[in-house]
Coordinates of C-alpha atoms and ligand atoms in Angstrom, one line a residue:
M1 CA 69.2 57.3 81.2
C2 CA 67.2 60.4 80.8
G3 CA 65.4 61.1 84.1
I4 CA 61.0 61.5 84.2
V5 CA 59.5 62.2 87.3
A6 CA 55.2 62.7 87.3
Y7 CA 53.4 64.4 89.7
I8 CA 49.6 64.3 90.3
G9 CA 47.9 64.8 94.0
N10 CA 46.7 68.1 96.1
K11 CA 50.3 69.6 96.5
Q12 CA 52.1 71.8 93.8
A13 CA 53.8 69.2 91.2
Y14 CA 56.8 71.9 89.9
P15 CA 58.3 71.6 92.9
I16 CA 58.8 68.3 93.5
I17 CA 59.1 67.4 89.7
I18 CA 62.3 69.3 89.9
N19 CA 63.8 67.9 92.8
G20 CA 63.2 64.8 91.5
L21 CA 65.0 66.0 88.3
R22 CA 67.8 67.0 90.0
R23 CA 67.8 63.7 91.9
L24 CA 67.9 62.5 88.5
E25 CA 70.6 64.4 86.6
Y26 CA 72.3 61.9 86.7
R27 CA 70.6 60.0 84.0
G28 CA 71.6 62.3 81.6
Y29 CA 72.3 66.7 81.9
D30 CA 71.5 67.8 78.0
S31 CA 68.3 70.1 78.1
A32 CA 65.5 69.6 81.1
G33 CA 61.4 69.9 80.7
V34 CA 58.2 70.2 82.1
A35 CA 54.6 70.4 81.0
L36 CA 51.8 71.6 83.6
H37 CA 48.4 72.1 83.5
N38 CA 46.2 75.6 85.0
R39 CA 43.4 75.2 86.1
E40 CA 42.5 78.6 85.9
D41 CA 43.5 79.0 82.3
G42 CA 42.9 75.0 81.3
N43 CA 46.3 75.6 79.5
M44 CA 49.3 73.0 79.5
H45 CA 52.0 75.4 80.1
V46 CA 55.7 73.4 78.1
Y47 CA 58.5 75.2 79.6
K48 CA 61.9 73.6 78.2
R49 CA 65.3 74.5 78.5
K50 CA 68.8 72.9 76.5
G51 CA 71.7 71.6 79.4
K52 CA 71.6 71.2 83.9
V53 CA 68.0 71.0 85.5
Q54 CA 69.1 74.8 86.8
E55 CA 68.9 76.2 83.3
L56 CA 65.5 75.3 83.2
V57 CA 64.6 76.3 86.5
D58 CA 65.6 79.8 85.5
F59 CA 63.9 80.8 83.0
V60 CA 60.7 78.8 84.6
K61 CA 61.4 82.2 87.6
K62 CA 58.2 84.6 87.2
K63 CA 56.2 82.0 84.6
P64 CA 52.9 80.5 85.9
I65 CA 53.5 77.5 87.5
E66 CA 50.4 76.6 89.0
S67 CA 49.4 73.2 88.8
T68 CA 48.5 69.7 90.8
I69 CA 49.3 67.6 88.0
G70 CA 52.6 67.9 85.9
I71 CA 55.7 66.2 84.0
G72 CA 59.0 66.3 83.5
H73 CA 62.6 65.3 81.9
T74 CA 65.8 65.4 82.2
R75 CA 67.4 64.6 79.1
W76 CA 70.6 62.4 77.6
A77 CA 70.7 63.3 73.9
T78 CA 70.0 60.3 71.6
H79 CA 67.5 61.2 68.1
G80 CA 68.4 65.0 67.9
K81 CA 71.1 67.2 69.2
P82 CA 70.7 68.3 72.7
D83 CA 68.1 71.5 72.0
N84 CA 65.3 73.6 73.3
I85 CA 63.3 72.3 71.2
N86 CA 64.3 68.9 71.0
A87 CA 63.9 69.1 75.1
H88 CA 61.4 67.2 76.3
P89 CA 57.6 67.4 76.7
H90 CA 56.8 66.6 73.6
L91 CA 53.0 67.2 72.2
S92 CA 51.0 65.7 70.0
G93 CA 49.4 67.3 66.9
S94 CA 46.7 69.4 68.4
G95 CA 48.8 70.4 71.4
R96 CA 46.4 68.3 73.2
L97 CA 48.3 65.5 74.7
A98 CA 51.9 66.5 76.3
I99 CA 54.7 63.5 76.8
I100 CA 58.0 62.7 78.4
H101 CA 60.1 59.8 77.4
N102 CA 62.9 57.2 78.0
G103 CA 64.3 54.7 75.6
I104 CA 64.2 54.5 71.9
I105 CA 61.7 53.7 69.5
E106 CA 63.7 51.8 66.9
N107 CA 61.1 52.6 63.8
Y108 CA 60.1 55.8 64.2
D109 CA 61.2 56.7 61.0
S110 CA 58.4 54.3 59.7
I111 CA 55.9 54.9 61.8
K112 CA 57.2 59.3 60.8
K113 CA 56.9 59.0 56.8
A114 CA 53.0 57.3 57.4
L115 CA 52.1 60.1 59.9
I116 CA 53.8 63.2 57.2
G117 CA 51.3 61.0 54.6
E118 CA 48.6 61.7 56.6
G119 CA 49.0 65.4 57.0
H120 CA 51.3 65.8 60.2
S121 CA 54.0 68.2 61.0
F122 CA 57.0 67.7 63.2
T123 CA 58.5 70.4 65.3
S124 CA 61.7 67.9 66.2
Q125 CA 64.1 65.6 65.1
T126 CA 63.1 63.5 68.2
D127 CA 61.8 60.2 67.8
T128 CA 60.1 60.7 70.8
E129 CA 57.2 63.3 69.0
V130 CA 56.2 61.0 66.4
L131 CA 55.0 58.6 69.3
I132 CA 52.2 61.2 70.5
H133 CA 51.8 61.9 66.9
L134 CA 51.3 58.2 66.8
I135 CA 48.7 57.9 70.0
E136 CA 46.7 61.2 69.1
A137 CA 46.5 59.9 65.1
I138 CA 44.8 56.4 66.8
Q139 CA 42.2 57.9 69.4
E140 CA 41.2 60.4 67.1
R141 CA 41.1 57.4 63.7
D142 CA 39.8 54.3 65.9
N143 CA 37.6 56.6 68.4
L144 CA 39.5 55.5 71.6
N145 CA 40.2 56.6 74.5
L146 CA 43.8 57.7 75.7
E147 CA 43.8 55.0 77.4
E148 CA 42.9 52.6 74.9
A149 CA 45.1 55.0 71.9
V150 CA 48.0 54.1 74.2
R151 CA 47.9 51.1 74.5
V152 CA 47.6 50.3 70.8
A153 CA 50.3 52.8 69.9
L154 CA 51.9 50.9 72.0
S155 CA 51.9 47.2 70.4
Q156 CA 52.9 49.3 67.3
V157 CA 56.0 50.5 68.1
V158 CA 60.1 48.8 68.3
G159 CA 62.4 49.4 70.9
A160 CA 62.6 50.6 74.4
Y161 CA 60.3 53.1 76.4
A162 CA 59.2 54.2 80.0
I163 CA 56.3 56.7 79.3
V164 CA 54.3 59.5 81.3
I165 CA 51.2 61.1 79.5
M166 CA 48.9 63.6 80.2
D167 CA 46.1 65.3 78.8
K168 CA 45.1 69.4 78.4
E169 CA 41.4 67.9 78.7
N170 CA 42.1 65.2 81.4
P171 CA 44.2 66.7 83.9
N172 CA 43.3 63.8 86.8
Q173 CA 45.2 61.1 85.2
L174 CA 48.4 60.1 84.4
I175 CA 49.3 57.8 82.0
A176 CA 52.7 55.7 82.0
A177 CA 54.0 52.2 80.6
R178 CA 57.8 50.6 80.3
K179 CA 59.3 48.6 78.1
A180 CA 62.8 48.7 79.1
S181 CA 63.3 51.5 80.2
P182 CA 62.3 51.5 83.8
L183 CA 59.2 53.5 85.5
V184 CA 58.3 52.9 89.1
I185 CA 54.6 54.1 91.0
G186 CA 54.6 56.4 94.5
I187 CA 51.6 55.7 96.5
G188 CA 50.6 58.2 98.8
D189 CA 48.1 59.6 100.3
G190 CA 45.8 60.7 97.4
E191 CA 48.3 60.8 95.2
F192 CA 50.8 59.2 93.0
F193 CA 55.1 60.6 91.9
I194 CA 55.6 58.5 88.8
A195 CA 60.1 58.1 88.0
S196 CA 62.4 56.5 86.4
D197 CA 63.8 55.7 90.1
A198 CA 62.9 55.8 93.5
T199 CA 64.7 58.9 94.1
P200 CA 62.7 61.5 93.6
I201 CA 59.9 59.5 95.3
V202 CA 61.8 58.6 98.8
E203 CA 61.2 61.7 100.1
Y204 CA 56.4 61.7 99.8
T205 CA 55.9 57.5 100.5
Q206 CA 57.6 54.4 101.1
K207 CA 54.5 52.1 98.8
V208 CA 55.7 51.4 95.5
V209 CA 55.2 49.9 92.6
Y210 CA 57.9 48.9 90.3
L211 CA 55.8 48.4 86.1
N212 CA 56.8 45.5 84.5
D213 CA 57.7 45.5 80.8
E214 CA 54.5 46.2 78.9
E215 CA 52.7 47.5 80.8
I216 CA 50.2 50.6 81.0
A217 CA 49.6 52.2 84.2
V218 CA 46.6 54.6 84.9
V219 CA 46.7 57.3 87.7
N220 CA 43.5 59.1 88.8
R221 CA 43.5 62.1 91.0
D222 CA 41.1 60.1 92.7
G223 CA 43.1 57.9 94.2
D224 CA 42.8 54.9 91.9
L225 CA 45.7 53.1 90.3
T226 CA 44.7 50.4 86.9
L227 CA 47.1 48.1 85.7
K228 CA 47.1 46.7 82.3
T229 CA 49.3 45.2 80.1
I230 CA 49.5 45.9 76.2
A231 CA 47.7 43.0 75.5
N232 CA 44.8 44.4 77.8
E233 CA 44.9 41.9 80.2
L234 CA 44.5 43.1 84.1
K235 CA 47.4 43.5 86.4
T236 CA 47.2 43.9 90.5
P237 CA 50.3 46.1 91.4
F238 CA 52.5 44.7 93.3
V239 CA 52.8 47.4 96.4
Q240 CA 56.6 47.2 97.7
Q241 CA 58.0 48.8 100.6
L242 CA 60.9 50.9 99.9
E243 CA 64.5 50.2 101.4
M244 CA 66.6 54.0 101.1
N245 CA 66.6 56.8 103.0
I246 CA 66.8 60.7 102.1
E247 CA 70.4 61.6 103.5
E248 CA 71.5 59.0 101.5
L249 CA 70.3 61.3 98.2
E250 CA 71.6 63.9 99.7
K251 CA 75.3 65.2 99.2
G252 CA 76.2 66.1 103.0
D253 CA 79.0 68.4 103.9
Y254 CA 80.8 67.3 100.1
E255 CA 81.6 68.7 97.1
Y256 CA 80.1 66.1 94.8
F257 CA 78.8 62.9 95.5
M258 CA 81.9 61.8 93.5
L259 CA 83.4 62.5 97.0
K260 CA 80.9 61.7 99.1
E261 CA 80.8 58.0 97.7
I262 CA 84.7 57.5 97.4
F263 CA 84.7 58.3 100.9
E264 CA 81.5 56.0 102.0
Q265 CA 83.4 52.9 101.3
P266 CA 84.6 51.4 104.4
T267 CA 81.0 51.4 105.6
S268 CA 79.9 50.3 101.6
I269 CA 82.0 48.0 101.7
T270 CA 81.1 46.8 105.3
S271 CA 77.3 46.5 104.0
A272 CA 77.9 44.3 101.2
M273 CA 79.1 42.3 104.2
A274 CA 77.1 42.6 106.1
G275 CA 75.4 39.1 107.5
R276 CA 77.4 37.3 104.9
I277 CA 80.7 37.1 106.5
N278 CA 82.2 36.4 110.3
A279 CA 85.9 35.9 111.3
G280 CA 84.7 35.0 114.8
E281 CA 82.7 32.2 113.9
G282 CA 84.8 31.5 110.8
W283 CA 82.3 31.5 108.2
I284 CA 81.1 32.9 104.9
K285 CA 77.5 32.6 103.1
V286 CA 76.6 33.4 101.0
G287 CA 72.4 33.9 100.7
G288 CA 71.3 33.9 97.1
L289 CA 74.4 31.3 96.0
M290 CA 73.1 29.3 98.5
S291 CA 69.2 29.4 97.0
T292 CA 71.2 28.2 93.9
Y293 CA 73.9 25.7 95.6
D294 CA 73.5 23.4 93.5
K295 CA 73.3 24.9 90.1
I296 CA 76.3 26.6 91.0
A297 CA 78.5 24.0 91.8
A298 CA 77.2 21.9 89.2
A299 CA 77.6 24.9 86.6
K300 CA 80.8 24.0 84.0
R301 CA 82.2 27.7 83.6
F302 CA 80.9 31.2 85.1
I303 CA 80.0 33.6 82.5
I304 CA 80.2 37.4 83.8
A305 CA 78.7 40.0 81.7
A306 CA 78.6 43.5 82.7
C307 CA 79.6 47.2 80.9
G308 CA 81.3 49.7 82.1
T309 CA 83.0 50.1 85.7
S310 CA 80.7 46.3 86.3
W311 CA 83.0 44.6 83.6
H312 CA 86.0 45.8 85.4
A313 CA 84.9 44.0 88.9
G314 CA 84.3 41.0 86.2
L315 CA 86.9 40.6 85.4
I316 CA 87.7 40.5 88.4
G317 CA 86.0 38.2 89.8
E318 CA 87.7 35.7 87.3
Y319 CA 91.0 36.1 88.7
L320 CA 89.0 35.3 92.1
F321 CA 86.7 32.7 91.3
E322 CA 89.5 31.1 88.7
E323 CA 92.1 30.7 91.7
L324 CA 89.5 30.1 94.3
A325 CA 86.9 28.2 93.6
R326 CA 88.5 27.3 90.0
I327 CA 85.7 27.3 88.3
P328 CA 86.5 28.5 84.4
V329 CA 85.0 32.1 83.9
E330 CA 84.5 33.7 81.0
V331 CA 84.1 38.0 81.1
E332 CA 81.8 39.3 78.3
Y333 CA 81.2 42.5 77.5
A334 CA 77.2 42.4 77.5
S335 CA 76.8 44.9 74.5
E336 CA 79.3 42.1 71.8
M337 CA 77.6 39.4 74.0
R338 CA 74.4 39.8 72.8
Y339 CA 74.8 40.1 69.7
R340 CA 77.0 37.4 69.1
N341 CA 76.0 33.4 68.9
P342 CA 77.6 32.4 71.5
I343 CA 77.4 28.9 73.0
I344 CA 75.5 28.6 76.4
G345 CA 73.9 25.5 77.7
T346 CA 71.7 24.6 80.7
D347 CA 75.6 23.8 82.9
D348 CA 76.3 27.2 82.4
V349 CA 75.8 30.1 85.4
I350 CA 75.3 33.6 84.1
I351 CA 76.6 36.3 86.4
A352 CA 75.4 39.8 86.0
L353 CA 77.6 42.7 87.3
S354 CA 75.5 46.3 87.7
Q355 CA 74.8 49.0 89.5
S356 CA 72.1 50.3 88.0
G357 CA 70.6 47.3 87.5
E358 CA 68.7 49.1 84.6
T359 CA 71.7 48.1 81.8
A360 CA 69.9 47.9 78.5
D361 CA 72.8 45.8 77.0
T362 CA 73.3 43.6 80.2
M363 CA 69.8 43.0 79.8
A364 CA 69.8 42.0 77.0
A365 CA 72.8 39.9 77.0
L366 CA 71.0 38.4 80.5
E367 CA 66.9 37.2 78.5
M368 CA 69.4 36.0 75.4
A369 CA 70.9 33.7 77.7
K370 CA 67.6 32.6 80.1
K371 CA 66.6 31.6 76.7
K372 CA 69.1 29.4 76.2
G373 CA 68.7 27.8 79.5
A374 CA 71.6 29.5 81.6
T375 CA 71.2 30.1 85.1
L376 CA 70.9 33.6 85.7
Y377 CA 73.3 35.2 88.6
G378 CA 72.0 39.0 89.3
I379 CA 75.1 41.1 91.8
V380 CA 73.4 44.9 91.7
N381 CA 72.6 47.4 93.6
S382 CA 69.1 48.6 92.7
V383 CA 67.0 47.2 94.8
G384 CA 64.0 46.3 92.7
S385 CA 65.7 46.7 89.5
S386 CA 65.0 45.2 86.0
I387 CA 68.4 42.8 86.4
A388 CA 67.4 42.1 89.8
R389 CA 64.1 40.9 88.9
I390 CA 65.1 38.6 85.7
T391 CA 68.2 36.8 87.8
D392 CA 66.9 33.4 89.3
A393 CA 68.9 34.6 92.4
G394 CA 71.6 36.4 93.7
S395 CA 73.2 39.2 96.2
Y396 CA 72.5 42.9 96.2
I397 CA 76.1 44.7 97.2
H398 CA 73.8 47.6 99.9
A399 CA 75.9 50.4 98.4
G400 CA 73.3 52.5 98.4
P401 CA 72.0 55.0 96.1
E402 CA 75.3 55.4 93.9
I403 CA 74.6 59.3 92.2
G404 CA 78.8 60.3 90.9
V405 CA 77.9 59.0 87.5
A406 CA 81.6 57.8 87.9
S407 CA 81.2 54.8 89.9
T408 CA 83.1 54.6 92.9
K409 CA 81.3 52.7 95.9
A410 CA 79.4 50.2 93.4
F411 CA 82.9 49.3 91.7
T412 CA 84.2 47.9 95.9
G413 CA 80.8 46.7 96.1
Q414 CA 80.9 44.6 93.5
V415 CA 84.6 43.5 94.6
T416 CA 83.7 42.6 97.5
V417 CA 80.6 40.9 96.8
L418 CA 83.4 38.4 94.4
A419 CA 85.6 37.7 96.5
L420 CA 82.5 36.2 99.0
M421 CA 81.5 34.4 96.9
A422 CA 84.6 32.9 95.1
I423 CA 86.0 31.9 98.9
N424 CA 82.3 30.4 99.7
L425 CA 82.2 28.3 96.7
G426 CA 86.2 27.6 97.0
Y427 CA 86.0 26.5 100.1
E428 CA 82.0 24.7 99.5
R429 CA 84.1 22.9 96.5
G430 CA 86.9 21.7 98.6
R431 CA 89.4 23.8 96.3
I432 CA 90.8 26.2 99.6
P433 CA 92.0 24.5 102.9
R434 CA 90.2 25.7 105.9
S435 CA 93.8 27.8 107.3
Y436 CA 93.5 29.9 103.8
Y437 CA 89.4 30.1 103.8
L438 CA 90.0 31.5 108.1
Q439 CA 92.5 34.0 106.8
L440 CA 90.8 35.3 104.0
I441 CA 87.8 35.7 106.0
S442 CA 90.0 37.8 108.7
E443 CA 91.5 40.0 106.5
L444 CA 87.9 40.5 104.6
E445 CA 87.2 42.3 107.4
R446 CA 89.7 44.3 107.6
I447 CA 89.8 45.7 104.5
P448 CA 86.5 48.1 105.3
E449 CA 89.1 50.0 107.9
K450 CA 92.7 49.6 105.3
V451 CA 90.2 51.9 103.1
Q452 CA 89.8 53.8 106.1
T453 CA 93.8 54.5 106.6
I454 CA 94.1 55.3 102.3
L455 CA 91.2 57.6 102.3
E456 CA 93.3 59.5 105.1
K457 CA 96.4 60.5 102.4
N458 CA 94.1 62.0 100.3
D459 CA 95.8 65.4 101.2
Q460 CA 98.8 63.4 99.7
I461 CA 96.7 61.7 97.1
K462 CA 95.4 65.6 96.2
F463 CA 99.5 66.9 96.3
I464 CA 100.1 63.8 93.0
A465 CA 97.5 65.3 90.8
G466 CA 98.7 69.6 91.6
E467 CA 102.0 67.9 90.2
I468 CA 100.5 66.1 87.1
K469 CA 97.4 67.7 86.4
D470 CA 98.5 69.5 82.9
I471 CA 98.6 66.1 81.4
S472 CA 97.3 65.1 78.4
N473 CA 98.1 61.7 78.3
A474 CA 98.8 58.8 81.4
L475 CA 99.2 54.9 81.2
Y476 CA 98.4 52.6 84.3
L477 CA 99.8 49.9 84.6
G478 CA 99.6 46.4 86.3
R479 CA 99.9 42.4 86.8
G480 CA 97.5 39.7 87.8
Y481 CA 94.3 40.9 90.3
N482 CA 95.6 44.5 89.3
F483 CA 95.3 44.9 85.7
P484 CA 91.7 45.7 86.0
V485 CA 92.1 48.1 88.1
A486 CA 94.6 49.7 86.2
L487 CA 92.4 49.6 83.6
E488 CA 89.7 51.4 86.3
G489 CA 92.4 54.0 86.9
A490 CA 92.2 54.8 83.8
L491 CA 88.9 54.8 82.8
K492 CA 88.0 56.8 86.4
L493 CA 90.8 59.3 84.1
K494 CA 88.7 59.8 81.1
E495 CA 85.2 60.1 82.1
I496 CA 85.8 62.3 84.6
S497 CA 88.8 64.5 83.8
Y498 CA 88.7 64.3 79.8
I499 CA 92.6 63.1 80.1
H500 CA 92.9 60.1 77.2
A501 CA 94.0 57.5 79.6
E502 CA 95.0 53.5 79.2
G503 CA 95.4 51.0 81.1
Y504 CA 97.5 47.9 80.3
P505 CA 98.6 44.1 82.1
A506 CA 102.1 45.6 83.4
A507 CA 103.9 43.4 80.8
E508 CA 102.2 43.8 77.9
M509 CA 103.6 47.6 78.0
K510 CA 106.8 46.4 75.9
H511 CA 104.5 45.3 73.3
G512 CA 103.6 48.7 72.0
P513 CA 102.7 50.9 74.7
I514 CA 106.6 51.7 75.7
A515 CA 106.8 53.3 73.0
L516 CA 104.5 56.7 73.9
I517 CA 107.2 56.3 76.7
D518 CA 108.5 60.1 77.6
E519 CA 109.1 62.3 80.0
N520 CA 105.8 64.2 79.5
M521 CA 104.0 60.8 80.0
P522 CA 103.1 59.3 83.4
V523 CA 103.0 56.3 84.6
I524 CA 100.3 55.1 87.4
I525 CA 102.0 51.2 88.4
I526 CA 99.9 49.6 90.5
A527 CA 102.9 47.6 92.1
N528 CA 101.3 45.8 95.8
N529 CA 101.8 43.0 94.0
K530 CA 103.2 40.3 96.5
S531 CA 103.8 37.4 93.8
A532 CA 104.8 39.5 91.2
H533 CA 107.2 42.1 92.9
E534 CA 110.4 42.1 91.1
K535 CA 108.4 41.6 87.9
I536 CA 107.1 44.8 88.7
V537 CA 110.3 46.3 89.7
S538 CA 111.5 45.5 86.5
N539 CA 109.0 47.4 84.6
I540 CA 109.1 50.4 86.4
Q541 CA 113.3 50.6 85.9
E542 CA 111.8 50.4 82.0
V543 CA 109.5 53.1 82.4
K544 CA 111.9 55.1 84.4
A545 CA 114.9 54.6 81.1
R546 CA 112.5 56.4 78.7
K547 CA 112.6 59.2 81.0
G548 CA 108.8 58.4 82.0
Q549 CA 107.5 59.3 85.5
V550 CA 106.1 56.9 87.8
I551 CA 103.8 57.2 90.2
A552 CA 103.7 53.6 91.8
I553 CA 100.7 52.5 94.3
V554 CA 102.9 50.2 96.9
T555 CA 102.4 48.4 99.9
E556 CA 103.2 50.6 102.9
G557 CA 107.5 49.6 104.0
D558 CA 107.9 49.0 100.2
T559 CA 111.8 50.6 99.8
V560 CA 112.8 48.8 96.9
I561 CA 110.0 50.8 94.7
S562 CA 109.7 53.6 96.8
E563 CA 113.0 54.7 96.0
I564 CA 112.6 54.5 92.3
A565 CA 109.6 56.3 91.4
D566 CA 108.8 60.0 91.5
Y567 CA 106.0 59.7 93.6
V568 CA 104.8 56.5 96.0
I569 CA 100.9 56.2 98.1
E570 CA 101.6 53.5 100.3
I571 CA 98.4 51.1 101.1
P572 CA 98.3 48.2 104.0
E573 CA 99.1 45.5 102.6
T574 CA 96.7 42.3 102.2
D575 CA 96.4 39.6 101.1
E576 CA 96.5 39.7 96.9
P577 CA 92.7 37.9 96.0
L578 CA 91.3 41.3 97.9
S579 CA 94.1 43.7 96.6
P580 CA 91.6 45.6 94.4
L581 CA 89.9 46.5 97.3
L582 CA 92.7 48.1 98.1
S583 CA 94.8 49.2 96.0
V584 CA 92.2 51.3 93.4
I585 CA 90.7 53.9 96.1
P586 CA 94.3 56.4 95.6
L587 CA 93.4 55.7 92.1
Q588 CA 89.5 56.8 92.5
L589 CA 91.5 60.2 94.4
L590 CA 93.8 60.8 91.8
S591 CA 91.2 60.9 88.6
Y592 CA 88.9 63.5 91.2
H593 CA 91.3 65.8 92.1
I594 CA 92.6 65.7 88.2
A595 CA 89.4 67.1 87.3
L596 CA 88.4 69.1 89.7
M597 CA 92.0 71.2 89.4
R598 CA 90.9 71.2 85.5
G599 CA 87.8 72.6 86.7
C600 CA 85.4 69.6 85.0
N601 CA 81.4 68.9 86.3
V602 CA 83.3 65.6 88.7
D603 CA 79.6 64.8 88.9
Q604 CA 78.3 64.8 86.1
P605 CA 80.9 64.0 82.9
R606 CA 80.3 65.0 79.8
N607 CA 78.0 63.1 77.7
L608 CA 78.0 60.8 79.9
A609 CA 75.6 59.8 82.0
K610 CA 74.2 56.5 84.3
S611 CA 71.9 54.0 84.4
V612 CA 72.6 53.4 80.3
T613 CA 68.9 52.2 79.3
V614 CA 69.5 52.4 75.7
E615 CA 72.1 50.3 73.0
Ligands
LIG701 C1 77.4 54.0 82.3 C2 78.0 55.0 84.5 C3 79.1 53.6 84.4 C4 78.7 52.2 84.5 C5 77.5 52.1 83.6 C6 77.6 50.0 83.7 O1 79.1 53.8 81.8 O2 78.5 55.6 83.3 O3 79.7 54.0 85.5 O4 80.3 51.3 84.6 O5 77.3 52.6 82.5 O6 76.5 50.4 84.8 P1 76.2 49.6 85.2 O7 74.5 50.5 86.2 O8 75.1 48.2 85.4 O9 76.7 49.2 86.6

């Protein structure tokens, strides 16, 4: 949450920063701001605006922007309401230093009180302004240079931060540091780019250094990069090559990233399988799994930790691992797991699912499990992210950048990798016969083309969306593998259309939600399970008997449900363990169209953000 972009070099900083902030808007869009240093007047120009980056751009028109150094920020508010004053950058007491910050300084209140006691006054309600005042106070009190003062100040703060600091009196240097919030430095030709992720950097350079926790980087206009820890230990920067291309970051012909990402799924699911499956030769090999095979095969239990949509993918993982590999699984909300005192030991494997690889709660749950000696496995989209780095082994889902705040292709990528792992383990552990193994492999390979046929029903799904767009509530029901899909369908609708929606196991309906059903309550039933077909038909009858409107996701040719449901969306037949990969697609499209018809910003839903680096 919160996006950071900074530049130093010989190009104009402002367009680079604005371009980068637009790329990082998925991390928050409560306000945006920049600080630029004008060489001619020697001043630091700070422009900040409540709202999206475009508000800032409109505000800055005709203002001086000449500068070859600058810092910029797009905010997701934590301390202090979203307004022009609380927008970053924030200035030190003298106005000499400017800072941008992603994270939370937890002990800011006590530091603030002490600084007020020393005569400081603050203009904003933010923890960030407190930090930059502290840095300047230390600099003046101890007569330190800026880098030293940053180091001393950071050793006093508790919490999470990714920061970049610019000094009006030294416009040839930027100082950056991180702890529990991501920061990456792009190394160009005599120039540096600093950002929360690589998306603002990739069009300028492929060479990057990911900062580790408690590292401070000093970049100078002369091309010098120095890396130290907060304990003042010199580090050698580990330069990596980016695997990302610029087209992946553009909307192309699509109106919204979310729609683009929904339509990318035949490709992204294929990428998740690439090199890991071969139906012709009849094998699945998941590299990360093989590298930790002994520990994983000996595991007493898998604990899947995740948040949001990734948690829903994790629930499907539970069904997959238990049914196919016969490994006991628990699925944990990472935010709960980290604060309980769960019984975790060296026989446990923790599987973290995360699109961003930066979610603070998931990261903290992993750190806790690591201390308890568990093996950590990551299923992550963002290459080089914190979760990818802390885990002992893992599998990238290779979905490419996901920019729409509501996750779509990352979900199917995660489920694909979980299915590959479960089938692989099930066969290696002798829990599924070769015939079923081969059947699942060939079926998995056909999933992308089946997803494509569902995407071709977009107009039909849009029509249904039009019929129900004015609803205030919706109930999503599913059984077995499709119960987590019901949760995910409900979450998608909530997130982007602000309609209240709940997901339930279909059979649980009679223990509560059935009381809500009347002619105004559409019930979306995922009814493509082979095993529980009659039971689902009964559930639909129960809804119809109470005048509920039924939208059913059914397997092609299901005449029984077609006759009783108000609307049906047919999807191709597949093996039940793989069915979520198909049944979720119409639900993504349904939410998308409903939200669009209600005038919502589908890519940037209110109050939400991606890469949730705060608790
Ligand atoms: C936020 C996003 C969701 C995402 C969740 C977990 O809430 O809006 O789309 O599912 O975080 O994020 P992760 O990056 O760990 O998958």
